[in-house]
PDB file of N, CA and C in Angstrom:
ATOM      1  N   MET A   1      84.527 129.837  80.318  1.00 40.00           N
ATOM      2  CA  MET A   1      83.894 127.795  81.089  1.00 40.00           C
ATOM      3  C   MET A   1      84.424 128.101  82.388  1.00 40.00           C
ATOM      4  N   ASP A   2      83.759 128.115  83.177  1.00 52.00           N
ATOM      5  CA  ASP A   2      83.638 128.305  84.516  1.00 52.00           C
ATOM      6  C   ASP A   2      85.106 127.690  85.089  1.00 52.00           C
ATOM      7  N   ARG A   3      85.654 127.895  86.206  1.00 66.00           N
ATOM      8  CA  ARG A   3      87.246 127.946  86.937  1.00 66.00           C
ATOM      9  C   ARG A   3      86.654 127.148  88.180  1.00 66.00           C
ATOM     10  N   PHE A   4      87.827 125.604  88.197  1.00 71.00           N
ATOM     11  CA  PHE A   4      87.949 124.093  88.765  1.00 71.00           C
ATOM     12  C   PHE A   4      89.437 123.726  88.680  1.00 71.00           C
ATOM     13  N   GLU A   5      89.928 124.253  89.808  1.00 79.00           N
ATOM     14  CA  GLU A   5      90.960 122.747  90.231  1.00 79.00           C
ATOM     15  C   GLU A   5      90.373 121.395  90.915  1.00 79.00           C
ATOM     16  N   CYS A   6      91.611 120.305  90.814  1.00 82.00           N
ATOM     17  CA  CYS A   6      91.885 119.304  91.371  1.00 82.00           C
ATOM     18  C   CYS A   6      92.954 119.471  92.803  1.00 82.00           C
ATOM     19  N   ILE A   7      92.408 118.865  93.400  1.00 86.00           N
ATOM     20  CA  ILE A   7      93.747 118.806  93.907  1.00 86.00           C
ATOM     21  C   ILE A   7      93.499 117.404  95.141  1.00 86.00           C
ATOM     22  N   ASN A   8      94.465 117.207  96.121  1.00 88.00           N
ATOM     23  CA  ASN A   8      94.787 115.996  96.436  1.00 88.00           C
ATOM     24  C   ASN A   8      93.574 115.878  97.865  1.00 88.00           C
ATOM     25  N   VAL A   9      93.276 115.189  98.338  1.00 89.00           N
ATOM     26  CA  VAL A   9      93.074 114.737  99.485  1.00 89.00           C
ATOM     27  C   VAL A   9      93.314 115.217 100.622  1.00 89.00           C
ATOM     28  N   GLU A  10      94.581 115.598 100.869  1.00 94.00           N
ATOM     29  CA  GLU A  10      95.124 116.787 101.980  1.00 94.00           C
ATOM     30  C   GLU A  10      94.942 118.084 102.191  1.00 94.00           C
ATOM     31  N   GLU A  11      94.248 118.951 100.800  1.00 94.00           N
ATOM     32  CA  GLU A  11      94.544 119.657 100.988  1.00 94.00           C
ATOM     33  C   GLU A  11      92.365 120.039 100.970  1.00 94.00           C
ATOM     34  N   ALA A  12      92.281 118.494 100.043  1.00 91.00           N
ATOM     35  CA  ALA A  12      90.278 118.566 100.995  1.00 91.00           C
ATOM     36  C   ALA A  12      90.354 118.017 102.084  1.00 91.00           C
ATOM     37  N   HIS A  13      90.719 117.582 102.871  1.00 93.00           N
ATOM     38  CA  HIS A  13      90.450 117.826 104.302  1.00 93.00           C
ATOM     39  C   HIS A  13      91.084 118.711 104.889  1.00 93.00           C
ATOM     40  N   GLN A  14      91.791 119.794 104.727  1.00 95.00           N
ATOM     41  CA  GLN A  14      92.239 120.402 105.386  1.00 95.00           C
ATOM     42  C   GLN A  14      91.144 121.886 105.272  1.00 95.00           C
ATOM     43  N   LYS A  15      90.565 121.639 103.540  1.00 94.00           N
ATOM     44  CA  LYS A  15      89.363 122.746 103.057  1.00 94.00           C
ATOM     45  C   LYS A  15      88.006 122.687 104.316  1.00 94.00           C
ATOM     46  N   MET A  16      88.174 121.173 104.150  1.00 93.00           N
ATOM     47  CA  MET A  16      86.249 121.069 105.104  1.00 93.00           C
ATOM     48  C   MET A  16      86.624 121.249 106.785  1.00 93.00           C
ATOM     49  N   HIS A  17      88.117 121.212 107.608  1.00 94.00           N
ATOM     50  CA  HIS A  17      88.223 121.592 108.396  1.00 94.00           C
ATOM     51  C   HIS A  17      88.308 122.950 109.076  1.00 94.00           C
ATOM     52  N   GLN A  18      89.060 122.918 108.405  1.00 95.00           N
ATOM     53  CA  GLN A  18      88.505 124.772 108.306  1.00 95.00           C
ATOM     54  C   GLN A  18      87.409 125.444 107.684  1.00 95.00           C
ATOM     55  N   GLN A  19      86.916 124.635 106.604  1.00 92.00           N
ATOM     56  CA  GLN A  19      85.572 125.436 107.114  1.00 92.00           C
ATOM     57  C   GLN A  19      85.422 125.948 105.795  1.00 92.00           C
ATOM     58  N   THR A  20      85.779 125.938 105.433  1.00 92.00           N
ATOM     59  CA  THR A  20      85.830 126.708 103.163  1.00 92.00           C
ATOM     60  C   THR A  20      85.583 126.313 102.489  1.00 92.00           C
ATOM     61  N   ALA A  21      85.037 124.767 102.284  1.00 92.00           N
ATOM     62  CA  ALA A  21      84.320 124.475 101.304  1.00 92.00           C
ATOM     63  C   ALA A  21      83.689 122.979 102.044  1.00 92.00           C
ATOM     64  N   VAL A  22      82.715 122.859 101.783  1.00 92.00           N
ATOM     65  CA  VAL A  22      82.329 122.055 101.521  1.00 92.00           C
ATOM     66  C   VAL A  22      82.398 120.886 100.908  1.00 92.00           C
ATOM     67  N   LEU A  23      81.961 119.517 100.272  1.00 93.00           N
ATOM     68  CA  LEU A  23      81.853 118.608  99.927  1.00 93.00           C
ATOM     69  C   LEU A  23      80.465 117.202  99.846  1.00 93.00           C
ATOM     70  N   VAL A  24      80.586 117.507  98.134  1.00 93.00           N
ATOM     71  CA  VAL A  24      79.543 116.465  97.856  1.00 93.00           C
ATOM     72  C   VAL A  24      79.824 115.493  97.181  1.00 93.00           C
ATOM     73  N   ASP A  25      79.507 114.052  97.534  1.00 93.00           N
ATOM     74  CA  ASP A  25      79.444 113.314  96.415  1.00 93.00           C
ATOM     75  C   ASP A  25      78.502 112.982  95.250  1.00 93.00           C
ATOM     76  N   ILE A  26      79.099 111.966  94.846  1.00 90.00           N
ATOM     77  CA  ILE A  26      77.716 112.368  93.512  1.00 90.00           C
ATOM     78  C   ILE A  26      77.859 110.510  92.790  1.00 90.00           C
ATOM     79  N   ARG A  27      78.325 109.751  93.801  1.00 92.00           N
ATOM     80  CA  ARG A  27      78.478 108.815  93.655  1.00 92.00           C
ATOM     81  C   ARG A  27      76.852 107.745  93.444  1.00 92.00           C
ATOM     82  N   ASP A  28      77.244 107.451  93.357  1.00 93.00           N
ATOM     83  CA  ASP A  28      75.532 105.651  93.111  1.00 93.00           C
ATOM     84  C   ASP A  28      75.194 106.211  95.229  1.00 93.00           C
ATOM     85  N   PRO A  29      73.934 105.541  94.698  1.00 95.00           N
ATOM     86  CA  PRO A  29      73.269 105.573  96.306  1.00 95.00           C
ATOM     87  C   PRO A  29      73.974 104.191  96.870  1.00 95.00           C
ATOM     88  N   GLN A  30      74.089 104.064  96.224  1.00 96.00           N
ATOM     89  CA  GLN A  30      75.024 102.023  96.910  1.00 96.00           C
ATOM     90  C   GLN A  30      76.327 102.243  97.244  1.00 96.00           C
ATOM     91  N   SER A  31      77.866 103.135  96.666  1.00 94.00           N
ATOM     92  CA  SER A  31      78.401 102.970  96.493  1.00 94.00           C
ATOM     93  C   SER A  31      78.793 104.204  98.062  1.00 94.00           C
ATOM     94  N   TYR A  32      78.224 105.932  97.780  1.00 96.00           N
ATOM     95  CA  TYR A  32      77.625 106.021  99.515  1.00 96.00           C
ATOM     96  C   TYR A  32      77.543 105.456 100.427  1.00 96.00           C
ATOM     97  N   ALA A  33      76.230 104.688 100.880  1.00 96.00           N
ATOM     98  CA  ALA A  33      75.834 104.149 101.236  1.00 96.00           C
ATOM     99  C   ALA A  33      76.778 102.593 102.035  1.00 96.00           C
ATOM    100  N   MET A  34      77.421 102.202 100.735  1.00 96.00           N
ATOM    101  CA  MET A  34      79.061 101.635 101.634  1.00 96.00           C
ATOM    102  C   MET A  34      79.878 102.282 102.137  1.00 96.00           C
ATOM    103  N   GLY A  35      79.972 102.964 101.870  1.00 96.00           N
ATOM    104  CA  GLY A  35      81.421 103.922 102.882  1.00 96.00           C
ATOM    105  C   GLY A  35      81.599 105.562 102.070  1.00 96.00           C
ATOM    106  N   HIS A  36      81.190 106.650 102.925  1.00 95.00           N
ATOM    107  CA  HIS A  36      81.859 107.829 102.138  1.00 95.00           C
ATOM    108  C   HIS A  36      82.264 108.554 103.428  1.00 95.00           C
ATOM    109  N   THR A  37      82.993 110.322 102.845  1.00 92.00           N
ATOM    110  CA  THR A  37      83.518 110.719 103.259  1.00 92.00           C
ATOM    111  C   THR A  37      82.875 111.635 104.839  1.00 92.00           C
ATOM    112  N   PRO A  38      83.832 111.584 106.231  1.00 94.00           N
ATOM    113  CA  PRO A  38      82.688 112.354 107.191  1.00 94.00           C
ATOM    114  C   PRO A  38      82.312 113.541 106.454  1.00 94.00           C
ATOM    115  N   GLY A  39      81.006 113.950 106.992  1.00 93.00           N
ATOM    116  CA  GLY A  39      80.667 115.866 106.667  1.00 93.00           C
ATOM    117  C   GLY A  39      79.642 115.447 104.443  1.00 93.00           C
ATOM    118  N   ALA A  40      80.258 114.791 104.261  1.00 95.00           N
ATOM    119  CA  ALA A  40      79.971 114.879 102.541  1.00 95.00           C
ATOM    120  C   ALA A  40      78.575 115.144 102.615  1.00 95.00           C
ATOM    121  N   PHE A  41      78.842 115.191 101.679  1.00 96.00           N
ATOM    122  CA  PHE A  41      76.632 115.586 101.541  1.00 96.00           C
ATOM    123  C   PHE A  41      76.615 114.996  99.809  1.00 96.00           C
ATOM    124  N   HIS A  42      75.624 113.956 100.386  1.00 96.00           N
ATOM    125  CA  HIS A  42      74.967 113.486  99.111  1.00 96.00           C
ATOM    126  C   HIS A  42      74.498 113.805  97.950  1.00 96.00           C
ATOM    127  N   LEU A  43      75.022 114.316  97.233  1.00 93.00           N
ATOM    128  CA  LEU A  43      74.590 115.388  96.164  1.00 93.00           C
ATOM    129  C   LEU A  43      73.717 114.297  94.628  1.00 93.00           C
ATOM    130  N   THR A  44      72.212 114.624  95.047  1.00 91.00           N
ATOM    131  CA  THR A  44      71.572 113.695  93.882  1.00 91.00           C
ATOM    132  C   THR A  44      71.332 114.617  93.307  1.00 91.00           C
ATOM    133  N   ASN A  45      69.440 114.512  92.050  1.00 89.00           N
ATOM    134  CA  ASN A  45      68.774 114.375  91.184  1.00 89.00           C
ATOM    135  C   ASN A  45      68.154 115.072  92.782  1.00 89.00           C
ATOM    136  N   ASP A  46      67.498 114.541  93.186  1.00 94.00           N
ATOM    137  CA  ASP A  46      66.663 114.512  94.594  1.00 94.00           C
ATOM    138  C   ASP A  46      67.446 115.759  95.407  1.00 94.00           C
ATOM    139  N   THR A  47      68.571 115.590  95.790  1.00 94.00           N
ATOM    140  CA  THR A  47      68.693 116.131  97.461  1.00 94.00           C
ATOM    141  C   THR A  47      69.326 117.516  96.763  1.00 94.00           C
ATOM    142  N   LEU A  48      69.735 118.068  95.586  1.00 90.00           N
ATOM    143  CA  LEU A  48      70.326 119.021  94.864  1.00 90.00           C
ATOM    144  C   LEU A  48      69.155 120.315  95.185  1.00 90.00           C
ATOM    145  N   GLY A  49      67.731 119.886  95.371  1.00 91.00           N
ATOM    146  CA  GLY A  49      67.594 122.080  95.896  1.00 91.00           C
ATOM    147  C   GLY A  49      67.137 121.913  97.236  1.00 91.00           C
ATOM    148  N   ALA A  50      67.518 120.935  98.201  1.00 94.00           N
ATOM    149  CA  ALA A  50      67.930 120.783  99.307  1.00 94.00           C
ATOM    150  C   ALA A  50      69.450 121.748  99.568  1.00 94.00           C
ATOM    151  N   PHE A  51      70.296 121.389  98.909  1.00 92.00           N
ATOM    152  CA  PHE A  51      71.994 121.203  99.028  1.00 92.00           C
ATOM    153  C   PHE A  51      71.701 122.808  98.530  1.00 92.00           C
ATOM    154  N   MET A  52      70.972 123.127  97.814  1.00 89.00           N
ATOM    155  CA  MET A  52      71.445 124.481  97.325  1.00 89.00           C
ATOM    156  C   MET A  52      71.320 125.549  98.437  1.00 89.00           C
ATOM    157  N   ARG A  53      69.878 124.825  98.726  1.00 92.00           N
ATOM    158  CA  ARG A  53      68.546 126.334  99.547  1.00 92.00           C
ATOM    159  C   ARG A  53      70.124 126.261 101.363  1.00 92.00           C
ATOM    160  N   ASP A  54      71.036 125.011 101.644  1.00 91.00           N
ATOM    161  CA  ASP A  54      70.595 125.147 102.866  1.00 91.00           C
ATOM    162  C   ASP A  54      72.794 125.547 102.553  1.00 91.00           C
ATOM    163  N   ASN A  55      72.478 126.048 101.458  1.00 86.00           N
ATOM    164  CA  ASN A  55      74.369 126.485 100.972  1.00 86.00           C
ATOM    165  C   ASN A  55      74.522 127.663 100.953  1.00 86.00           C
ATOM    166  N   ASP A  56      75.453 127.857 101.685  1.00 77.00           N
ATOM    167  CA  ASP A  56      75.787 129.484 101.099  1.00 77.00           C
ATOM    168  C   ASP A  56      76.875 129.091 100.463  1.00 77.00           C
ATOM    169  N   PHE A  57      76.276 130.072  99.105  1.00 77.00           N
ATOM    170  CA  PHE A  57      76.933 130.495  97.638  1.00 77.00           C
ATOM    171  C   PHE A  57      78.080 130.854  97.535  1.00 77.00           C
ATOM    172  N   ASP A  58      79.244 131.233  98.551  1.00 83.00           N
ATOM    173  CA  ASP A  58      80.203 132.314  98.500  1.00 83.00           C
ATOM    174  C   ASP A  58      81.355 131.195  99.420  1.00 83.00           C
ATOM    175  N   THR A  59      80.495 129.738  99.532  1.00 86.00           N
ATOM    176  CA  THR A  59      81.474 128.863 100.267  1.00 86.00           C
ATOM    177  C   THR A  59      82.198 127.798  98.066  1.00 86.00           C
ATOM    178  N   ALA A  60      83.382 128.210  99.050  1.00 87.00           N
ATOM    179  CA  ALA A  60      83.695 126.636  97.842  1.00 87.00           C
ATOM    180  C   ALA A  60      83.029 125.101  97.897  1.00 87.00           C
ATOM    181  N   VAL A  61      82.709 124.607  96.532  1.00 88.00           N
ATOM    182  CA  VAL A  61      81.429 123.748  96.582  1.00 88.00           C
ATOM    183  C   VAL A  61      83.310 122.325  96.400  1.00 88.00           C
ATOM    184  N   MET A  62      83.161 120.910  97.052  1.00 89.00           N
ATOM    185  CA  MET A  62      84.312 120.103  95.733  1.00 89.00           C
ATOM    186  C   MET A  62      83.394 118.490  95.635  1.00 89.00           C
ATOM    187  N   VAL A  63      84.298 118.418  94.905  1.00 87.00           N
ATOM    188  CA  VAL A  63      82.936 117.588  94.385  1.00 87.00           C
ATOM    189  C   VAL A  63      83.711 115.925  93.772  1.00 87.00           C
ATOM    190  N   MET A  64      82.687 115.434  94.654  1.00 86.00           N
ATOM    191  CA  MET A  64      84.197 113.502  94.380  1.00 86.00           C
ATOM    192  C   MET A  64      83.244 112.896  94.542  1.00 86.00           C
ATOM    193  N   CYS A  65      83.859 111.863  93.137  1.00 81.00           N
ATOM    194  CA  CYS A  65      82.837 111.132  92.619  1.00 81.00           C
ATOM    195  C   CYS A  65      84.491 109.428  93.157  1.00 81.00           C
ATOM    196  N   TYR A  66      84.208 108.324  91.810  1.00 71.00           N
ATOM    197  CA  TYR A  66      85.209 106.923  91.853  1.00 71.00           C
ATOM    198  C   TYR A  66      86.690 107.864  91.405  1.00 71.00           C
ATOM    199  N   HIS A  67      86.689 108.259  90.186  1.00 56.00           N
ATOM    200  CA  HIS A  67      88.005 108.732  89.650  1.00 56.00           C
ATOM    201  C   HIS A  67      88.587 109.570  89.756  1.00 56.00           C
ATOM    202  N   GLY A  68      86.639 111.050  89.797  1.00 53.00           N
ATOM    203  CA  GLY A  68      87.718 111.998  89.789  1.00 53.00           C
ATOM    204  C   GLY A  68      87.076 112.784  87.970  1.00 53.00           C
ATOM    205  N   ASN A  69      86.780 111.121  87.313  1.00 52.00           N
ATOM    206  CA  ASN A  69      86.424 111.773  85.782  1.00 52.00           C
ATOM    207  C   ASN A  69      84.778 112.695  85.794  1.00 52.00           C
ATOM    208  N   SER A  70      83.778 111.522  86.769  1.00 51.00           N
ATOM    209  CA  SER A  70      82.093 112.684  86.559  1.00 51.00           C
ATOM    210  C   SER A  70      82.779 113.584  87.548  1.00 51.00           C
ATOM    211  N   SER A  71      83.298 113.638  88.552  1.00 53.00           N
ATOM    212  CA  SER A  71      83.415 115.385  89.626  1.00 53.00           C
ATOM    213  C   SER A  71      84.218 116.001  88.523  1.00 53.00           C
ATOM    214  N   LYS A  72      84.498 115.942  87.492  1.00 53.00           N
ATOM    215  CA  LYS A  72      85.187 117.394  86.924  1.00 53.00           C
ATOM    216  C   LYS A  72      84.821 117.305  85.568  1.00 53.00           C
ATOM    217  N   GLY A  73      83.372 116.710  85.533  1.00 54.00           N
ATOM    218  CA  GLY A  73      82.078 117.718  84.330  1.00 54.00           C
ATOM    219  C   GLY A  73      80.943 117.894  85.515  1.00 54.00           C
ATOM    220  N   ALA A  74      80.835 117.687  86.625  1.00 55.00           N
ATOM    221  CA  ALA A  74      80.475 118.094  88.030  1.00 55.00           C
ATOM    222  C   ALA A  74      80.327 119.323  88.549  1.00 55.00           C
ATOM    223  N   ALA A  75      82.169 119.314  88.349  1.00 54.00           N
ATOM    224  CA  ALA A  75      82.547 121.449  88.917  1.00 54.00           C
ATOM    225  C   ALA A  75      82.165 122.084  87.483  1.00 54.00           C
ATOM    226  N   PRO A  76      82.567 122.231  86.681  1.00 54.00           N
ATOM    227  CA  PRO A  76      81.351 123.701  86.172  1.00 54.00           C
ATOM    228  C   PRO A  76      80.449 123.234  85.880  1.00 54.00           C
ATOM    229  N   VAL A  77      79.406 122.379  86.319  1.00 51.00           N
ATOM    230  CA  VAL A  77      78.188 122.798  85.787  1.00 51.00           C
ATOM    231  C   VAL A  77      76.989 123.343  87.654  1.00 51.00           C
ATOM    232  N   SER A  78      77.593 123.046  89.043  1.00 51.00           N
ATOM    233  CA  SER A  78      78.273 123.418  89.992  1.00 51.00           C
ATOM    234  C   SER A  78      77.868 125.153  90.006  1.00 51.00           C
ATOM    235  N   ALA A  79      79.218 125.000  89.414  1.00 51.00           N
ATOM    236  CA  ALA A  79      79.763 126.569  88.887  1.00 51.00           C
ATOM    237  C   ALA A  79      78.493 127.687  88.199  1.00 51.00           C
ATOM    238  N   SER A  80      78.128 126.758  86.721  1.00 48.00           N
ATOM    239  CA  SER A  80      77.296 127.473  86.634  1.00 48.00           C
ATOM    240  C   SER A  80      75.940 127.741  87.313  1.00 48.00           C
ATOM    241  N   ALA A  81      75.943 126.996  88.776  1.00 49.00           N
ATOM    242  CA  ALA A  81      73.819 127.296  89.496  1.00 49.00           C
ATOM    243  C   ALA A  81      74.350 128.438  89.565  1.00 49.00           C
ATOM    244  N   GLY A  82      75.742 129.554  90.190  1.00 50.00           N
ATOM    245  CA  GLY A  82      75.619 130.143  90.439  1.00 50.00           C
ATOM    246  C   GLY A  82      76.410 129.612  92.247  1.00 50.00           C
ATOM    247  N   LEU A  83      76.762 128.660  92.578  1.00 51.00           N
ATOM    248  CA  LEU A  83      78.367 127.790  93.424  1.00 51.00           C
ATOM    249  C   LEU A  83      79.106 128.702  93.106  1.00 51.00           C
ATOM    250  N   ARG A  84      79.906 129.073  94.076  1.00 49.00           N
ATOM    251  CA  ARG A  84      81.238 130.231  93.617  1.00 49.00           C
ATOM    252  C   ARG A  84      82.298 129.266  93.263  1.00 49.00           C
ATOM    253  N   GLN A  85      82.465 127.604  94.193  1.00 50.00           N
ATOM    254  CA  GLN A  85      83.886 126.998  92.271  1.00 50.00           C
ATOM    255  C   GLN A  85      84.045 125.753  92.878  1.00 50.00           C
ATOM    256  N   GLY A  86      84.290 125.349  91.399  1.00 47.00           N
ATOM    257  CA  GLY A  86      83.877 123.116  92.036  1.00 47.00           C
ATOM    258  C   GLY A  86      85.437 123.249  91.902  1.00 47.00           C
ATOM    259  N   LEU A  87      85.616 122.567  93.422  1.00 45.00           N
ATOM    260  CA  LEU A  87      87.555 122.324  93.459  1.00 45.00           C
ATOM    261  C   LEU A  87      87.748 120.726  92.899  1.00 45.00           C
TER     262      LEU A  87
END
């Protein structure tokens, strides 16, 4: 199984500030439109190709959802797609 770790908001903020990770938000479009973390990429089936094309595969990917359940499932998928690490 591919490796991922759960991190808290402060750790995520630090990684974004240091540019050592990118944040993807996998929530539905309505929830994303109502509010999202500045700098987060809204990752959907339609935007996946652009995300894969435009991002460095050596940069860690932090996956954000509603409560952490969906992101735990998406992190290993992103790792198996060639992305360095799901957080």
